[in-house]
Coordinates of C-alpha atoms in Angstrom, one line a residue:
M1 CA 30.5 -26.9 101.5
I2 CA 31.2 -30.6 100.6
A3 CA 33.6 -32.4 103.0
M4 CA 36.7 -33.9 101.6
T5 CA 37.8 -37.5 102.2
V6 CA 41.1 -37.4 100.5
N7 CA 44.5 -37.0 102.3
E8 CA 47.4 -34.8 101.5
A9 CA 49.5 -37.7 100.1
D10 CA 46.8 -38.5 97.6
L11 CA 46.5 -34.9 96.6
A12 CA 50.3 -34.7 96.1
A13 CA 50.2 -37.9 94.0
V14 CA 47.4 -36.6 91.9
E15 CA 49.2 -33.2 91.4
K16 CA 52.2 -35.1 90.2
Q17 CA 50.1 -37.2 87.8
L18 CA 48.3 -34.2 86.4
G19 CA 51.2 -31.8 86.4
R20 CA 49.1 -29.2 88.1
E21 CA 47.2 -28.7 91.4
P22 CA 44.1 -30.8 91.4
R23 CA 40.8 -28.9 92.0
G24 CA 37.7 -29.9 93.7
V25 CA 38.9 -33.4 94.7
L26 CA 36.6 -35.1 97.2
A27 CA 38.0 -38.6 97.3
V28 CA 40.1 -41.2 95.5
S29 CA 37.4 -43.3 93.8
Y30 CA 39.7 -45.8 92.3
R31 CA 43.2 -46.9 93.3
S32 CA 45.2 -49.1 90.9
P33 CA 46.5 -52.5 92.0
D34 CA 50.0 -50.9 92.4
G35 CA 48.6 -48.4 94.8
Q36 CA 48.4 -45.2 92.7
P37 CA 45.3 -43.0 92.6
G38 CA 43.6 -43.6 89.2
V39 CA 40.3 -41.8 89.5
V40 CA 39.2 -39.0 91.7
K41 CA 35.7 -37.9 92.6
T42 CA 35.3 -34.2 92.1
A43 CA 32.9 -31.7 93.5
P44 CA 30.2 -30.5 91.0
R45 CA 31.4 -27.0 91.6
L46 CA 35.1 -26.1 91.9
P47 CA 36.3 -23.9 94.8
D48 CA 36.1 -20.8 92.7
G49 CA 32.4 -21.5 91.9
T50 CA 32.9 -22.8 88.4
P51 CA 30.5 -25.7 87.6
F52 CA 32.4 -28.9 87.0
P53 CA 30.0 -31.7 85.9
T54 CA 32.7 -34.4 85.6
L55 CA 32.1 -36.5 88.7
Y56 CA 34.9 -39.0 88.1
Y57 CA 38.2 -37.7 86.7
L58 CA 40.8 -40.0 85.3
T59 CA 44.3 -39.1 86.8
D60 CA 46.7 -42.0 86.2
P61 CA 48.8 -41.1 83.2
R62 CA 49.0 -44.7 82.1
L63 CA 45.2 -44.8 81.9
T64 CA 44.8 -41.3 80.3
A65 CA 47.4 -42.2 77.6
E66 CA 45.6 -45.5 76.9
A67 CA 42.2 -43.7 76.7
S68 CA 43.7 -41.3 74.2
R69 CA 45.1 -44.1 72.1
L70 CA 41.8 -45.9 72.1
E71 CA 40.0 -42.7 71.0
V72 CA 42.4 -42.3 68.1
A73 CA 41.8 -45.9 67.2
H74 CA 38.1 -45.1 66.6
V75 CA 36.8 -47.1 69.5
M76 CA 34.2 -44.4 70.2
K77 CA 32.9 -44.6 66.6
W78 CA 32.6 -48.4 67.0
M79 CA 30.7 -47.9 70.2
E80 CA 28.4 -45.3 68.7
E81 CA 27.5 -47.5 65.8
R82 CA 26.5 -50.3 68.2
L83 CA 24.6 -47.9 70.4
A84 CA 22.5 -46.7 67.5
G85 CA 21.1 -50.1 66.7
D86 CA 21.1 -52.0 70.1
A87 CA 18.2 -51.4 72.5
S88 CA 20.0 -53.2 75.4
L89 CA 23.1 -51.0 75.0
Q90 CA 20.8 -47.9 74.8
A91 CA 19.1 -49.0 78.0
D92 CA 22.4 -49.7 79.7
Y93 CA 23.8 -46.3 78.7
A94 CA 20.6 -44.5 79.7
A95 CA 20.7 -46.2 83.2
A96 CA 24.4 -45.3 83.5
H97 CA 23.6 -41.7 82.7
E98 CA 20.8 -41.5 85.2
H99 CA 23.0 -43.1 87.9
Y100 CA 25.8 -40.6 87.2
L101 CA 23.4 -37.7 87.5
A102 CA 21.9 -39.1 90.8
E103 CA 25.4 -39.5 92.3
R104 CA 26.5 -36.0 91.2
N105 CA 23.2 -34.4 92.2
A106 CA 23.5 -36.0 95.7
L107 CA 26.6 -33.8 96.2
E108 CA 25.1 -30.7 94.5
D109 CA 22.5 -30.3 91.8
L110 CA 24.0 -28.2 88.9
G111 CA 20.6 -28.0 87.3
T112 CA 21.7 -29.7 84.2
D113 CA 21.1 -33.2 82.7
F114 CA 24.6 -33.2 81.2
S115 CA 26.5 -36.1 82.8
G116 CA 29.7 -37.0 80.9
G117 CA 31.2 -39.0 78.1
G118 CA 28.3 -38.1 75.8
M119 CA 25.8 -40.1 77.8
P120 CA 23.1 -41.1 77.0
E121 CA 23.0 -40.5 73.3
R122 CA 26.7 -40.3 72.1
V123 CA 30.0 -41.8 73.0
K124 CA 32.2 -38.7 73.3
C125 CA 35.0 -39.3 75.8
L126 CA 36.6 -42.6 76.8
H127 CA 38.5 -40.9 79.6
V128 CA 35.2 -40.2 81.3
L129 CA 33.8 -43.7 80.6
I130 CA 37.0 -45.4 81.8
A131 CA 37.0 -43.3 85.0
Y132 CA 33.3 -44.1 85.6
A133 CA 33.7 -47.8 85.1
L134 CA 36.8 -48.0 87.3
A135 CA 35.1 -46.0 90.1
E136 CA 31.9 -47.9 90.0
G137 CA 32.9 -51.3 88.9
P138 CA 32.5 -53.4 85.7
E139 CA 28.7 -53.7 86.1
R140 CA 27.8 -50.0 85.9
V141 CA 28.4 -48.9 82.3
R142 CA 29.0 -51.4 79.5
F143 CA 31.0 -49.0 77.2
G144 CA 33.3 -48.0 80.1
T145 CA 33.8 -51.7 81.0
E146 CA 34.7 -52.4 77.4
A147 CA 37.1 -49.5 77.3
V148 CA 38.8 -50.6 80.5
A149 CA 39.1 -54.2 79.0
L150 CA 40.7 -52.8 75.9
A151 CA 43.1 -50.8 78.0
A152 CA 43.9 -53.9 80.0
D153 CA 44.3 -56.2 77.1
R154 CA 45.7 -53.9 74.4
G155 CA 47.6 -51.5 76.6
G156 CA 49.2 -54.2 78.9
L157 CA 47.8 -52.5 82.0
R158 CA 46.2 -55.5 83.6
G159 CA 47.5 -56.0 87.1
T160 CA 49.3 -52.7 87.2
A161 CA 46.8 -49.8 86.4
I162 CA 43.8 -52.1 86.0
P163 CA 42.7 -55.0 88.3
Q164 CA 43.8 -58.4 87.2
D165 CA 40.3 -59.7 87.5
W166 CA 38.7 -57.0 85.2
P167 CA 36.6 -58.7 82.5
T168 CA 38.6 -59.4 79.3
C169 CA 37.6 -58.4 75.8
E170 CA 37.0 -62.1 75.1
E171 CA 34.7 -62.5 78.1
L172 CA 32.8 -59.4 77.0
G173 CA 32.4 -60.9 73.5
F174 CA 34.5 -58.8 71.2
D175 CA 37.8 -58.9 69.4
P176 CA 40.3 -56.4 70.7
H177 CA 42.4 -56.8 67.6
Q178 CA 39.8 -55.2 65.3
F179 CA 41.5 -51.8 66.1
D180 CA 45.0 -53.0 65.5
E181 CA 46.0 -50.8 62.6
L182 CA 44.7 -47.6 64.1
Y183 CA 45.8 -48.6 67.6
Q184 CA 49.4 -49.2 66.4
E185 CA 49.4 -45.8 64.6
A186 CA 48.1 -44.1 67.8
A187 CA 50.8 -45.8 69.9
K188 CA 53.6 -44.2 67.8

C-alpha cells in the first residue's frame, strides 16, 4: 500500500474540480499561484486494482480547458512535426519518458513502458504534458514547458493558474500567434 500525503481539503477541492471523487491521489504535485490544486500525483494502481499509468493528472479546470483548446488548435501536430526532425527534441522527449517511468516505477512497477502523452515517439496528450511540466518544473520536458507557456500567454493564465515566472513563448523561441485561427475557433 502506498502512503498518501494529501489532506481532506485537497481531496475535496479536487473532487469539485473534477466533478467526481478522485481516485488514487497520493499528493498535490502542483498548486497554482492562487492556491488551487492543479496537478495530482496518482498511484500506478487504483484502489480497485486497475492499472493507472498516468502519474501526474491535471485537475484545475482552467488548465484542462486550455489544454483542450491547444489540442484543437493543432499544437500537438506542430510538436510532432518538430519531434520527427530534431534530434535534440527527440533526446529531451526520450529523457522525459525515462524519468516519468522511473518516478512511477519507484511507486509501483506496472510492467509496461507506457508513460504518458505519447512519449517518447508521439505527442498525444497536452493534458499529460502540461501536468508533467507543472509538477516537475520547466526544465523536465520541453513540449510540456511549451504547452504551459502557450496556456499562460494565450490563455491568460499567467499569475493565476500558472506561475508568473514560467518561461514565455518568446523566451522559448516560438510565436504563440501561429495558432491564432484555430485557437480562436477552439475558444468559441
